[in-house]
């Protein structure tokens, strides 16, 4: 998603690694418990990037999803199984209460200012059915390595210093992302009228189970109780939430 037209243009930052998109879709599928929901499901992915996640749900043999996807850039590597529309800002071209499931995967950090982020969340809520569910993921500001520019501590700096740090490290000229802290994101969700459940620990476990099921680290993760992991939620690299009205 883009900033408003009067502001600095943003880069697409689309993830084009197709295996990772399938793994991500499998994780969303399980975190939202979609297998137990009545089908067919109408699903929206905001910021579809490569199209891999929309394709997974649109072609899933059991879920029977009717999938729409939008983005401000067309970077799709796979185009079947879903409908696609280009958009220009946070406004979504759909009627109120249209979707059973809404996905915003690493989008909110790209939409612009805090005001734009609020509008992004309000739009997600507007198009979600009253009994619908949503998946929201955003990089944690306190991650050690910023994922878009592969630069340590980039989002830790005050806003006024981030562009200079990028230039000094020869990684770019303008830092065009806005990662969020856990409490900051939760405040925005409440302001948009959402209820939510922090799914960071569950998603962390699923990442190991799906991507590295036989690894020793995965076996170790299975043995660690949630009570020991929950204090780490504010610093887990990706903040992941299940959201509903």
Short mmCIF file of C-alpha atoms in Angstrom, two decimals:
data_model
loop_
_atom_site.label_atom_id
_atom_site.label_comp_id
_atom_site.label_asym_id
_atom_site.label_seq_id
_atom_site.Cartn_x
_atom_site.Cartn_y
_atom_site.Cartn_z
CA UNK A 1 0.00 0.00 0.00
CA UNK A 2 1.20 3.55 -0.63
CA UNK A 3 1.44 6.82 1.18
CA UNK A 4 -0.88 9.62 0.22
CA UNK A 5 0.06 11.17 -3.17
CA UNK A 6 1.55 14.32 -1.61
CA UNK A 7 4.16 12.36 0.32
CA UNK A 8 7.34 10.56 -0.66
CA UNK A 9 6.61 7.63 -2.97
CA UNK A 10 7.14 4.23 -1.38
CA UNK A 11 8.76 1.09 -2.71
CA UNK A 12 6.65 -2.05 -3.25
CA UNK A 13 8.73 -4.27 -0.91
CA UNK A 14 6.82 -7.31 -2.22
CA UNK A 15 8.03 -10.74 -1.08
CA UNK A 16 8.40 -12.79 -4.27
CA UNK A 17 9.66 -16.04 -2.74
CA UNK A 18 6.77 -18.36 -3.57
CA UNK A 19 7.51 -21.19 -1.10
CA UNK A 20 7.49 -18.68 1.75
CA UNK A 21 4.11 -17.36 0.58
CA UNK A 22 2.64 -20.87 0.77
CA UNK A 23 4.08 -21.34 4.28
CA UNK A 24 2.63 -17.98 5.30
CA UNK A 25 -0.80 -18.92 3.94
CA UNK A 26 -0.71 -22.24 5.79
CA UNK A 27 0.09 -20.36 9.00
CA UNK A 28 -2.80 -17.91 8.47
CA UNK A 29 -5.11 -20.84 7.70
CA UNK A 30 -4.29 -22.48 11.03
CA UNK A 31 -4.12 -19.36 13.19
CA UNK A 32 -7.60 -18.27 12.09
CA UNK A 33 -9.04 -21.78 12.42
CA UNK A 34 -10.59 -21.53 8.97
CA UNK A 35 -11.13 -25.28 8.56
CA UNK A 36 -13.87 -25.13 11.21
CA UNK A 37 -15.73 -22.20 9.63
CA UNK A 38 -18.69 -22.62 7.32
CA UNK A 39 -17.88 -22.51 3.62
CA UNK A 40 -17.82 -20.95 1.12
CA UNK A 41 -15.79 -18.11 2.58
CA UNK A 42 -15.36 -14.73 0.98
CA UNK A 43 -11.78 -13.63 1.63
CA UNK A 44 -9.87 -10.39 0.99
CA UNK A 45 -6.10 -10.02 0.94
CA UNK A 46 -4.93 -6.41 1.14
CA UNK A 47 -1.45 -5.95 -0.32
CA UNK A 48 -1.24 -9.21 -2.23
CA UNK A 49 2.31 -8.80 -3.54
CA UNK A 50 3.27 -11.96 -5.47
CA UNK A 51 -0.27 -13.35 -5.24
CA UNK A 52 0.91 -16.50 -3.52
CA UNK A 53 -1.32 -16.21 -0.46
CA UNK A 54 -4.43 -15.29 -2.47
CA UNK A 55 -3.72 -18.23 -4.80
CA UNK A 56 -3.39 -20.65 -1.86
CA UNK A 57 -6.81 -19.77 -0.51
CA UNK A 58 -8.48 -19.39 -3.90
CA UNK A 59 -7.40 -22.85 -5.03
CA UNK A 60 -7.61 -24.71 -1.71
CA UNK A 61 -9.49 -28.00 -2.29
CA UNK A 62 -11.39 -27.97 1.01
CA UNK A 63 -11.89 -24.36 2.11
CA UNK A 64 -13.81 -23.22 -1.00
CA UNK A 65 -12.84 -19.55 -0.78
CA UNK A 66 -13.97 -16.77 -3.08
CA UNK A 67 -10.90 -14.51 -3.00
CA UNK A 68 -10.35 -10.84 -3.83
CA UNK A 69 -6.94 -9.19 -3.65
CA UNK A 70 -5.79 -5.58 -3.92
CA UNK A 71 -2.45 -3.76 -4.05
CA UNK A 72 -1.03 -0.41 -5.13
CA UNK A 73 1.51 -2.20 -7.34
CA UNK A 74 1.04 -5.24 -9.55
CA UNK A 75 3.94 -7.54 -8.65
CA UNK A 76 2.02 -10.78 -9.08
CA UNK A 77 3.92 -13.91 -10.01
CA UNK A 78 0.83 -16.10 -9.85
CA UNK A 79 -2.54 -14.83 -11.02
CA UNK A 80 -5.08 -17.65 -10.92
CA UNK A 81 -7.58 -18.50 -8.23
CA UNK A 82 -8.56 -14.95 -7.25
CA UNK A 83 -9.73 -11.55 -8.51
CA UNK A 84 -7.29 -8.63 -8.40
CA UNK A 85 -7.75 -4.85 -8.36
CA UNK A 86 -5.22 -2.04 -8.25
CA UNK A 87 -5.91 0.63 -5.62
CA UNK A 88 -4.28 4.00 -5.00
CA UNK A 89 -4.47 4.41 -1.22
CA UNK A 90 -6.03 2.86 1.89
CA UNK A 91 -9.58 3.04 0.51
CA UNK A 92 -10.94 -0.41 -0.36
CA UNK A 93 -13.29 -0.74 -3.38
CA UNK A 94 -15.84 -2.99 -1.66
CA UNK A 95 -19.18 -2.64 0.08
CA UNK A 96 -19.53 -2.68 3.85
CA UNK A 97 -19.58 -6.14 5.51
CA UNK A 98 -18.45 -7.96 2.35
CA UNK A 99 -15.88 -10.45 3.68
CA UNK A 100 -15.73 -13.36 6.09
CA UNK A 101 -11.93 -13.14 6.27
CA UNK A 102 -9.63 -10.15 5.82
CA UNK A 103 -5.83 -10.48 5.59
CA UNK A 104 -3.37 -7.62 6.08
CA UNK A 105 0.06 -9.22 6.03
CA UNK A 106 2.92 -6.72 6.42
CA UNK A 107 0.89 -3.89 4.88
CA UNK A 108 0.19 -1.39 7.66
CA UNK A 109 3.86 -0.37 7.93
CA UNK A 110 3.70 0.76 4.28
CA UNK A 111 0.53 2.85 4.17
CA UNK A 112 2.01 6.12 5.48
CA UNK A 113 1.52 8.17 8.61
CA UNK A 114 -0.28 7.12 11.78
CA UNK A 115 -3.40 8.74 10.36
CA UNK A 116 -3.11 6.51 7.27
CA UNK A 117 -2.57 3.47 9.48
CA UNK A 118 -5.76 4.28 11.38
CA UNK A 119 -7.64 4.60 8.10
CA UNK A 120 -6.25 1.25 6.91
CA UNK A 121 -7.63 -0.46 10.03
CA UNK A 122 -10.97 1.32 9.75
CA UNK A 123 -11.29 0.10 6.16
CA UNK A 124 -10.51 -3.47 7.20
CA UNK A 125 -13.26 -3.28 9.80
CA UNK A 126 -15.71 -1.67 7.39
CA UNK A 127 -15.49 -4.45 4.81
CA UNK A 128 -15.42 -7.28 7.40
CA UNK A 129 -18.69 -9.04 8.16
CA UNK A 130 -19.92 -8.69 11.78
CA UNK A 131 -18.98 -12.32 12.44
CA UNK A 132 -15.81 -12.14 10.33
CA UNK A 133 -12.16 -12.64 11.24
CA UNK A 134 -8.96 -10.91 10.30
CA UNK A 135 -5.23 -11.60 10.27
CA UNK A 136 -2.88 -8.68 10.86
CA UNK A 137 0.93 -8.86 10.83
CA UNK A 138 3.46 -6.04 11.09
CA UNK A 139 7.21 -5.88 11.82
CA UNK A 140 7.97 -5.02 15.42
CA UNK A 141 9.79 -1.72 15.77
CA UNK A 142 12.17 -3.43 18.24
CA UNK A 143 13.27 -6.21 15.87
CA UNK A 144 17.05 -6.43 15.70
CA UNK A 145 17.27 -6.44 11.88
CA UNK A 146 14.82 -4.40 9.82
CA UNK A 147 13.45 -6.87 7.19
CA UNK A 148 12.96 -4.50 4.24
CA UNK A 149 16.49 -3.06 4.21
CA UNK A 150 18.35 -5.82 6.09
CA UNK A 151 19.88 -3.26 8.41
CA UNK A 152 20.34 -3.75 12.15
CA UNK A 153 18.55 -1.35 14.49
CA UNK A 154 17.15 0.81 11.67
CA UNK A 155 13.68 1.18 13.19
CA UNK A 156 15.12 1.79 16.68
CA UNK A 157 16.38 5.24 15.71
CA UNK A 158 14.24 8.39 16.08
CA UNK A 159 12.43 9.20 12.85
CA UNK A 160 14.70 12.15 12.07
CA UNK A 161 17.78 9.89 12.04
CA UNK A 162 16.56 6.94 9.99
CA UNK A 163 17.14 8.37 6.48
CA UNK A 164 20.65 9.46 7.46
CA UNK A 165 21.43 6.00 8.83
CA UNK A 166 20.22 4.43 5.55
CA UNK A 167 22.47 6.71 3.52
CA UNK A 168 25.50 6.18 5.75
CA UNK A 169 25.09 2.41 5.43
CA UNK A 170 24.57 2.71 1.64
CA UNK A 171 21.16 1.03 1.86
CA UNK A 172 19.01 3.75 0.33
CA UNK A 173 17.94 7.35 0.80
CA UNK A 174 14.47 7.36 2.37
CA UNK A 175 13.15 4.98 5.01
CA UNK A 176 9.62 4.43 3.73
CA UNK A 177 8.27 2.05 6.37
CA UNK A 178 6.66 2.54 9.78
CA UNK A 179 6.98 -0.54 12.00
CA UNK A 180 4.96 -0.49 15.22
CA UNK A 181 5.44 -1.36 18.86
CA UNK A 182 3.07 -3.90 20.40
CA UNK A 183 1.17 -1.47 22.64
CA UNK A 184 1.04 1.12 19.87
CA UNK A 185 -0.55 -1.38 17.49
CA UNK A 186 -3.04 -2.54 20.11
CA UNK A 187 -4.03 1.08 20.74
CA UNK A 188 -4.67 1.53 17.01
CA UNK A 189 -6.77 -1.64 16.88
CA UNK A 190 -8.97 -0.51 19.75
CA UNK A 191 -9.35 2.90 18.13
CA UNK A 192 -10.56 1.24 14.94
CA UNK A 193 -13.18 -0.75 16.85
CA UNK A 194 -11.47 -4.14 16.77
CA UNK A 195 -11.17 -6.77 19.42
CA UNK A 196 -7.99 -8.78 19.15
CA UNK A 197 -5.87 -11.69 20.29
CA UNK A 198 -2.07 -11.56 20.22
CA UNK A 199 -0.97 -14.65 18.26
CA UNK A 200 2.80 -14.11 18.33
CA UNK A 201 3.63 -17.22 20.33
CA UNK A 202 1.25 -19.45 18.38
CA UNK A 203 2.62 -18.07 15.09
CA UNK A 204 6.21 -18.53 16.27
CA UNK A 205 5.54 -22.19 17.02
CA UNK A 206 3.76 -22.70 13.69
CA UNK A 207 6.67 -21.16 11.79
CA UNK A 208 8.98 -23.84 13.17
CA UNK A 209 6.45 -26.64 12.66
CA UNK A 210 5.67 -25.70 9.05
CA UNK A 211 9.06 -24.58 7.78
CA UNK A 212 11.44 -26.79 9.80
CA UNK A 213 9.42 -29.68 11.20
CA UNK A 214 12.42 -31.98 11.79
CA UNK A 215 14.88 -29.39 13.14
CA UNK A 216 16.24 -29.65 16.68
CA UNK A 217 15.09 -26.07 17.33
CA UNK A 218 11.53 -27.12 16.47
CA UNK A 219 11.66 -30.02 18.89
CA UNK A 220 12.92 -27.63 21.55
CA UNK A 221 10.12 -25.13 20.85
CA UNK A 222 7.54 -27.87 21.34
CA UNK A 223 8.84 -28.45 24.86
CA UNK A 224 8.90 -24.82 26.03
CA UNK A 225 5.66 -23.81 27.80
CA UNK A 226 3.79 -20.70 26.68
CA UNK A 227 4.31 -19.13 30.11
CA UNK A 228 8.05 -18.86 29.41
CA UNK A 229 7.59 -17.42 25.93
CA UNK A 230 4.83 -14.85 26.54
CA UNK A 231 7.15 -12.28 28.22
CA UNK A 232 9.04 -12.16 24.90
CA UNK A 233 6.03 -10.97 22.89
CA UNK A 234 7.00 -7.26 22.93
CA UNK A 235 10.31 -8.05 21.19
CA UNK A 236 9.31 -10.88 18.82
CA UNK A 237 10.29 -9.65 15.31
CA UNK A 238 6.77 -9.86 13.86
CA UNK A 239 3.61 -8.80 15.69
CA UNK A 240 0.72 -11.06 14.68
CA UNK A 241 -2.92 -10.59 15.65
CA UNK A 242 -6.24 -12.26 15.12
CA UNK A 243 -8.83 -9.48 14.90
CA UNK A 244 -12.61 -9.32 14.93
CA UNK A 245 -15.44 -6.89 15.68
#
